[in-house]
Amino acid sequence: MRIVLATKNEGKVREIAQMMEGAGIEMLSLNHFAALPEIVEDGTTYLENALKKARTVSEFLGETVLADDSGLQVDALGGEPGVYSARYAGEGATDEENNAKLLAKLKEVPGETRTASFFCALVLYQPGGLYHCFEADWRGRIIDEGRGANGFGYDPIFLDPNFNRTAAELPPEIKNKVSHRGQAFAKFKDWLAAGRLG
């Protein structure tokens, strides 16, 4: 079976490939296709954005598509950056720019109250309009400066209290089990293993 990943983000592609290893599925990213329609992520929830990406790509390619929308929600900031996580510092912002903006907004917030969660909404969309959703979150807190070289996005400043390490310090095999995306993909793999994909 073949599934198209509705992303061009190579960090996300690598992470998903590791999580889906051994599932017997050929995974292709959008980097394998030309002339795709532009998808504006204008939903107010992660699920709306993931569904929009999955549906648009599936209808255009006629393929089964897997899309996720993920983000970071900081409690002291009322859930910011939320669905704007990838473009928190503006359209085309780098991970470093997004992290810098977040840390600047948290400058006066004490460390113990910098609680946050990563959230992932994963949607599998099949030609014909049938779709399935898988969601998960990962609780932690935001630290003062980045640590670690693994991962991408906000990983260097997101501390998992169970390991006392940032997401960027965790080995991929651990991160892919405990992270928001790892948990959502575990639900998806369990669903696949139960033979529910028609």
XYZ file of C-alpha atoms in Angstrom:
198
model
C 0.000 0.000 0.000
C 1.101 3.547 -0.747
C 0.347 6.644 1.308
C 1.279 10.206 0.404
C 2.433 12.417 3.273
C 0.959 15.896 2.866
C 4.177 17.698 3.790
C 7.405 18.975 2.284
C 8.979 19.433 5.733
C 11.982 17.094 5.643
C 12.280 17.011 9.444
C 8.705 15.792 9.673
C 9.257 13.301 6.807
C 12.286 11.772 8.594
C 10.397 11.511 11.870
C 7.358 9.875 10.234
C 9.522 7.421 8.274
C 11.125 6.279 11.547
C 7.743 5.909 13.245
C 6.252 3.934 10.342
C 9.243 1.640 9.875
C 8.145 -1.964 9.515
C 4.510 -1.081 8.730
C 4.854 -2.301 5.139
C 3.672 0.976 3.643
C 5.384 2.961 0.915
C 5.447 6.564 2.123
C 5.964 9.438 -0.332
C 6.188 13.110 0.609
C 4.923 16.005 -1.490
C 8.526 16.479 -2.626
C 7.858 13.567 -5.047
C 5.132 15.463 -6.911
C 5.137 18.556 -9.110
C 2.470 21.202 -9.676
C 0.495 20.715 -6.479
C -2.203 23.187 -5.462
C -1.309 25.721 -2.801
C -2.915 24.928 0.535
C -3.618 27.821 2.863
C -3.726 26.603 6.465
C -6.468 28.944 7.622
C -8.292 26.614 10.000
C -8.827 27.580 13.615
C -7.920 24.094 14.871
C -5.203 21.569 14.106
C -7.852 19.116 12.928
C -9.329 21.605 10.440
C -5.877 22.263 8.962
C -4.913 18.577 8.788
C -8.217 17.663 7.154
C -7.918 20.483 4.626
C -4.384 19.406 3.649
C -5.313 15.724 3.405
C -8.504 16.314 1.415
C -6.924 18.809 -1.016
C -3.948 16.568 -1.807
C -6.048 13.395 -2.021
C -8.564 14.952 -4.393
C -5.774 16.405 -6.563
C -3.640 13.232 -6.749
C -6.332 10.563 -6.360
C -4.192 8.967 -3.637
C -4.611 7.992 -0.003
C -3.076 10.866 1.946
C -1.854 11.275 5.505
C -1.639 14.825 6.859
C -0.931 16.228 10.251
C -1.089 19.620 11.782
C 0.849 20.105 14.945
C 1.703 22.968 17.176
C 2.856 24.198 20.526
C 0.449 25.666 23.073
C 1.922 27.644 25.977
C -0.433 27.965 28.922
C 0.927 31.341 30.149
C 0.310 32.793 26.673
C -3.296 31.640 26.407
C -2.378 28.793 24.046
C -0.018 30.712 21.752
C 1.470 30.041 19.296
C -1.116 27.298 18.597
C -2.107 26.804 14.959
C 0.351 29.591 14.076
C 3.354 27.684 15.479
C 5.177 27.324 12.146
C 4.743 31.013 11.305
C 4.746 32.543 14.791
C 7.451 35.079 13.906
C 5.895 35.677 10.460
C 5.463 33.880 7.134
C 8.651 32.036 6.190
C 10.126 32.405 9.688
C 12.883 29.983 10.652
C 12.708 27.697 13.677
C 15.253 29.951 15.387
C 13.123 33.064 14.759
C 9.990 31.363 16.094
C 11.861 30.170 19.186
C 13.333 33.645 19.770
C 9.895 35.277 19.604
C 8.435 32.735 22.020
C 11.290 33.158 24.503
C 10.983 36.953 24.298
C 7.261 36.729 25.140
C 8.067 34.448 28.094
C 10.946 36.582 29.402
C 9.072 37.697 32.536
C 7.293 34.367 33.096
C 8.882 32.189 35.834
C 10.175 28.786 34.694
C 7.759 26.675 36.737
C 4.758 28.415 35.146
C 5.973 27.955 31.566
C 3.905 24.813 31.078
C 3.093 23.875 27.517
C 1.942 21.069 25.302
C 2.594 19.946 21.788
C -0.574 18.786 20.014
C -0.928 16.674 16.863
C -3.999 16.048 14.714
C -3.376 13.317 12.141
C -5.827 12.663 9.290
C -5.835 9.764 6.830
C -7.948 10.709 3.807
C -8.912 8.157 1.162
C -10.162 8.820 -2.375
C -13.935 9.015 -2.196
C -13.984 11.144 0.934
C -13.589 8.620 3.756
C -11.252 9.899 6.468
C -10.026 8.957 9.933
C -8.543 11.176 12.675
C -5.959 10.429 15.350
C -5.001 13.010 17.999
C -2.508 13.220 20.860
C -0.667 15.728 23.034
C 2.646 15.892 24.925
C 2.974 17.938 28.125
C 6.135 19.733 29.198
C 7.478 23.221 29.800
C 9.490 25.866 27.989
C 13.071 26.497 29.165
C 15.151 29.696 28.836
C 17.477 28.606 26.037
C 17.729 25.832 23.497
C 19.457 22.523 24.209
C 20.095 19.530 21.965
C 20.667 18.870 18.288
C 17.898 16.398 17.416
C 14.488 17.348 16.140
C 13.229 20.624 14.705
C 10.854 23.478 15.465
C 10.421 24.165 19.174
C 12.138 20.901 20.217
C 15.263 22.611 21.681
C 13.213 24.672 24.180
C 10.514 22.103 25.089
C 11.487 20.147 28.221
C 9.909 16.770 28.962
C 9.770 16.581 32.784
C 9.789 12.772 32.779
C 13.250 12.707 31.204
C 14.467 16.180 32.278
C 15.613 16.629 28.683
C 14.415 18.763 25.835
C 12.737 17.131 22.864
C 15.927 17.934 20.921
C 18.033 16.036 23.488
C 15.947 12.862 23.374
C 17.179 10.045 21.139
C 14.766 9.635 18.193
C 13.648 6.182 19.337
C 12.446 7.661 22.652
C 11.037 10.898 21.238
C 9.069 8.980 18.615
C 7.305 7.033 21.386
C 6.482 9.867 23.788
C 5.918 12.858 21.510
C 2.535 14.154 20.378
C 3.236 12.980 16.829
C 4.605 9.635 18.031
C 1.480 8.992 20.102
C -0.838 9.959 17.222
C 1.091 7.691 14.851
C 0.956 4.843 17.394
C -2.851 5.160 17.341
C -2.759 5.174 13.532
C -0.508 2.080 13.421
C -2.793 0.226 15.861
C -5.754 1.128 13.646
C -3.877 -0.132 10.565
C -2.868 -3.349 12.333
C -6.538 -3.976 13.138
C -7.176 -4.106 9.378
C -9.459 -1.094 9.280
C -8.019 0.474 6.127
C -10.355 -0.435 3.287
